[in-house]
Short mmCIF file of N, CA and C in Angstrom, two decimals:
data_model
loop_
_atom_site.label_atom_id
_atom_site.label_comp_id
_atom_site.label_asym_id
_atom_site.label_seq_id
_atom_site.Cartn_x
_atom_site.Cartn_y
_atom_site.Cartn_z
N HIS A 5 38.35 -28.21 -3.33
CA HIS A 5 38.35 -27.69 -4.67
C HIS A 5 38.75 -26.23 -4.68
N ASP A 6 39.74 -25.91 -5.52
CA ASP A 6 40.21 -24.54 -5.65
C ASP A 6 39.45 -23.86 -6.79
N TRP A 7 38.36 -23.19 -6.45
CA TRP A 7 37.51 -22.64 -7.50
C TRP A 7 38.14 -21.43 -8.19
N ILE A 8 39.06 -20.74 -7.57
CA ILE A 8 39.78 -19.67 -8.25
C ILE A 8 40.65 -20.23 -9.35
N ALA A 9 41.39 -21.30 -9.06
CA ALA A 9 42.23 -21.93 -10.07
C ALA A 9 41.36 -22.48 -11.19
N SER A 10 40.23 -23.05 -10.86
CA SER A 10 39.30 -23.59 -11.86
C SER A 10 38.82 -22.52 -12.81
N HIS A 11 38.38 -21.39 -12.27
CA HIS A 11 37.92 -20.27 -13.10
C HIS A 11 39.09 -19.68 -13.90
N ALA A 12 40.25 -19.60 -13.28
CA ALA A 12 41.42 -19.03 -13.96
C ALA A 12 41.80 -19.92 -15.19
N ALA A 13 41.61 -21.18 -15.09
CA ALA A 13 41.92 -22.10 -16.21
C ALA A 13 40.88 -21.93 -17.32
N ARG A 14 39.62 -21.75 -16.92
CA ARG A 14 38.55 -21.68 -17.94
C ARG A 14 38.25 -20.30 -18.46
N ARG A 15 38.42 -19.27 -17.57
CA ARG A 15 38.04 -17.89 -17.94
C ARG A 15 39.04 -16.90 -17.34
N PRO A 16 40.30 -16.96 -17.75
CA PRO A 16 41.29 -16.12 -17.06
C PRO A 16 41.05 -14.62 -17.18
N GLY A 17 40.33 -14.16 -18.19
CA GLY A 17 40.11 -12.75 -18.36
C GLY A 17 38.84 -12.22 -17.74
N ALA A 18 38.05 -13.12 -17.14
CA ALA A 18 36.78 -12.71 -16.52
C ALA A 18 37.04 -12.01 -15.19
N PRO A 19 36.19 -11.05 -14.84
CA PRO A 19 36.40 -10.37 -13.55
C PRO A 19 36.17 -11.29 -12.35
N ALA A 20 37.11 -11.23 -11.41
CA ALA A 20 37.03 -12.07 -10.23
C ALA A 20 36.74 -11.23 -9.00
N ALA A 21 37.31 -10.05 -8.89
CA ALA A 21 37.15 -9.23 -7.69
C ALA A 21 37.29 -7.76 -8.04
N ILE A 22 36.52 -6.96 -7.36
CA ILE A 22 36.63 -5.50 -7.50
C ILE A 22 36.77 -4.91 -6.11
N ASP A 23 37.77 -4.17 -5.89
CA ASP A 23 37.97 -3.50 -4.59
C ASP A 23 37.25 -2.20 -4.64
N LEU A 24 36.11 -2.07 -3.98
CA LEU A 24 35.30 -0.89 -4.03
C LEU A 24 35.97 0.36 -3.40
N GLY A 25 36.93 0.10 -2.48
CA GLY A 25 37.63 1.20 -1.87
C GLY A 25 38.61 1.88 -2.83
N THR A 26 39.30 1.08 -3.63
CA THR A 26 40.34 1.61 -4.51
C THR A 26 39.95 1.57 -5.97
N GLY A 27 38.93 0.81 -6.27
CA GLY A 27 38.53 0.63 -7.71
C GLY A 27 39.36 -0.38 -8.45
N ALA A 28 40.28 -1.02 -7.77
CA ALA A 28 41.15 -2.02 -8.43
C ALA A 28 40.28 -3.20 -8.85
N ARG A 29 40.56 -3.71 -10.06
CA ARG A 29 39.83 -4.87 -10.58
C ARG A 29 40.83 -5.95 -10.87
N LEU A 30 40.48 -7.18 -10.54
CA LEU A 30 41.32 -8.34 -10.81
C LEU A 30 40.54 -9.33 -11.62
N THR A 31 41.21 -9.89 -12.65
CA THR A 31 40.62 -10.99 -13.40
C THR A 31 40.94 -12.29 -12.63
N TYR A 32 40.27 -13.36 -13.03
CA TYR A 32 40.59 -14.63 -12.38
C TYR A 32 42.04 -15.06 -12.58
N GLY A 33 42.58 -14.79 -13.80
CA GLY A 33 43.98 -15.09 -14.06
C GLY A 33 44.92 -14.30 -13.16
N ALA A 34 44.67 -13.00 -13.02
CA ALA A 34 45.52 -12.17 -12.16
C ALA A 34 45.35 -12.49 -10.69
N PHE A 35 44.15 -12.80 -10.29
CA PHE A 35 43.86 -13.16 -8.89
C PHE A 35 44.54 -14.47 -8.57
N HIS A 36 44.46 -15.45 -9.48
CA HIS A 36 45.13 -16.74 -9.30
C HIS A 36 46.64 -16.58 -9.12
N ASP A 37 47.22 -15.72 -9.96
CA ASP A 37 48.66 -15.46 -9.89
C ASP A 37 49.03 -14.79 -8.56
N ARG A 38 48.20 -13.85 -8.11
CA ARG A 38 48.43 -13.16 -6.85
C ARG A 38 48.37 -14.13 -5.69
N ILE A 39 47.36 -15.00 -5.70
CA ILE A 39 47.21 -16.00 -4.67
C ILE A 39 48.41 -16.95 -4.64
N ASP A 40 48.87 -17.36 -5.81
CA ASP A 40 50.07 -18.23 -5.89
C ASP A 40 51.26 -17.55 -5.28
N GLY A 41 51.42 -16.25 -5.54
CA GLY A 41 52.54 -15.50 -4.98
C GLY A 41 52.46 -15.40 -3.48
N VAL A 42 51.29 -15.14 -2.95
CA VAL A 42 51.10 -15.05 -1.49
C VAL A 42 51.35 -16.40 -0.86
N ALA A 43 50.84 -17.47 -1.50
CA ALA A 43 51.04 -18.85 -0.95
C ALA A 43 52.52 -19.20 -0.92
N ALA A 44 53.23 -18.83 -1.96
CA ALA A 44 54.71 -19.10 -2.01
C ALA A 44 55.42 -18.33 -0.93
N TRP A 45 55.04 -17.06 -0.76
CA TRP A 45 55.64 -16.23 0.28
C TRP A 45 55.39 -16.81 1.68
N LEU A 46 54.15 -17.21 1.90
CA LEU A 46 53.84 -17.80 3.22
C LEU A 46 54.66 -19.05 3.49
N ALA A 47 54.79 -19.91 2.47
CA ALA A 47 55.53 -21.18 2.65
C ALA A 47 57.04 -20.96 2.74
N GLU A 48 57.56 -20.21 1.78
CA GLU A 48 59.01 -20.08 1.67
C GLU A 48 59.62 -19.06 2.66
N ASP A 49 59.01 -17.90 2.76
CA ASP A 49 59.58 -16.85 3.61
C ASP A 49 59.15 -16.90 5.06
N CYS A 50 57.89 -17.36 5.26
CA CYS A 50 57.32 -17.37 6.59
C CYS A 50 57.34 -18.73 7.25
N GLY A 51 57.63 -19.78 6.47
CA GLY A 51 57.67 -21.13 7.01
C GLY A 51 56.30 -21.72 7.37
N ILE A 52 55.25 -21.17 6.78
CA ILE A 52 53.90 -21.64 7.04
C ILE A 52 53.65 -22.93 6.26
N GLY A 53 53.11 -23.92 6.89
CA GLY A 53 52.82 -25.20 6.23
C GLY A 53 51.45 -25.69 6.53
N ALA A 54 51.09 -26.83 5.97
CA ALA A 54 49.79 -27.45 6.20
C ALA A 54 49.53 -27.61 7.68
N GLY A 55 48.35 -27.23 8.14
CA GLY A 55 47.95 -27.35 9.52
C GLY A 55 48.33 -26.14 10.39
N ASP A 56 49.17 -25.26 9.87
CA ASP A 56 49.53 -24.05 10.64
C ASP A 56 48.37 -23.06 10.66
N ARG A 57 48.31 -22.28 11.68
CA ARG A 57 47.29 -21.22 11.75
C ARG A 57 47.90 -19.90 11.35
N VAL A 58 47.10 -19.10 10.66
CA VAL A 58 47.53 -17.79 10.22
C VAL A 58 46.52 -16.76 10.68
N ALA A 59 47.01 -15.74 11.35
CA ALA A 59 46.14 -14.62 11.78
C ALA A 59 46.42 -13.42 10.88
N VAL A 60 45.40 -12.72 10.53
CA VAL A 60 45.55 -11.55 9.64
C VAL A 60 44.85 -10.36 10.31
N LEU A 61 45.59 -9.28 10.42
CA LEU A 61 45.03 -8.02 10.86
C LEU A 61 45.17 -7.05 9.71
N ALA A 62 44.04 -6.74 9.05
CA ALA A 62 44.12 -5.89 7.84
C ALA A 62 42.81 -5.15 7.65
N GLN A 63 42.88 -4.12 6.89
CA GLN A 63 41.67 -3.39 6.47
C GLN A 63 41.01 -4.23 5.36
N ALA A 64 39.72 -4.06 5.23
CA ALA A 64 38.95 -4.77 4.22
C ALA A 64 39.52 -4.41 2.83
N GLY A 65 39.65 -5.44 1.99
CA GLY A 65 40.15 -5.24 0.63
C GLY A 65 40.41 -6.60 -0.01
N VAL A 66 40.72 -6.54 -1.29
CA VAL A 66 40.96 -7.73 -2.07
C VAL A 66 42.11 -8.57 -1.50
N GLU A 67 43.12 -7.90 -0.92
CA GLU A 67 44.27 -8.62 -0.38
C GLU A 67 43.88 -9.59 0.73
N VAL A 68 42.88 -9.30 1.48
CA VAL A 68 42.44 -10.19 2.53
C VAL A 68 41.99 -11.51 1.94
N PHE A 69 41.27 -11.41 0.79
CA PHE A 69 40.84 -12.66 0.13
C PHE A 69 42.03 -13.39 -0.50
N ALA A 70 43.01 -12.66 -0.99
CA ALA A 70 44.20 -13.33 -1.55
C ALA A 70 44.92 -14.10 -0.46
N ILE A 71 45.01 -13.55 0.73
CA ILE A 71 45.65 -14.25 1.85
C ILE A 71 44.82 -15.47 2.24
N GLN A 72 43.53 -15.31 2.33
CA GLN A 72 42.63 -16.41 2.72
C GLN A 72 42.78 -17.57 1.74
N PHE A 73 42.67 -17.29 0.43
CA PHE A 73 42.77 -18.35 -0.57
C PHE A 73 44.18 -18.96 -0.60
N ALA A 74 45.20 -18.15 -0.33
CA ALA A 74 46.56 -18.66 -0.31
C ALA A 74 46.72 -19.65 0.85
N CYS A 75 46.08 -19.38 1.96
CA CYS A 75 46.15 -20.29 3.09
C CYS A 75 45.48 -21.65 2.77
N PHE A 76 44.46 -21.65 1.94
CA PHE A 76 43.81 -22.88 1.52
C PHE A 76 44.74 -23.74 0.71
N ARG A 77 45.64 -23.09 -0.05
CA ARG A 77 46.59 -23.85 -0.92
C ARG A 77 47.70 -24.40 -0.15
#
């Protein structure tokens, strides 16, 4: 179950994530769109598909969650 997509459909303007380091705030609608973009980039530009493993080396932030949820899709 993709709970970000579910919340984006029901409450797109509700807050989904706040990056405490930068103060950036994302609504469920914006977060869903960002995750879709990352998922498309992984599939189309990187050739990542179902069953592939993805390693991420990054500082803590909202983008790490976007990558994680994109991998689920």
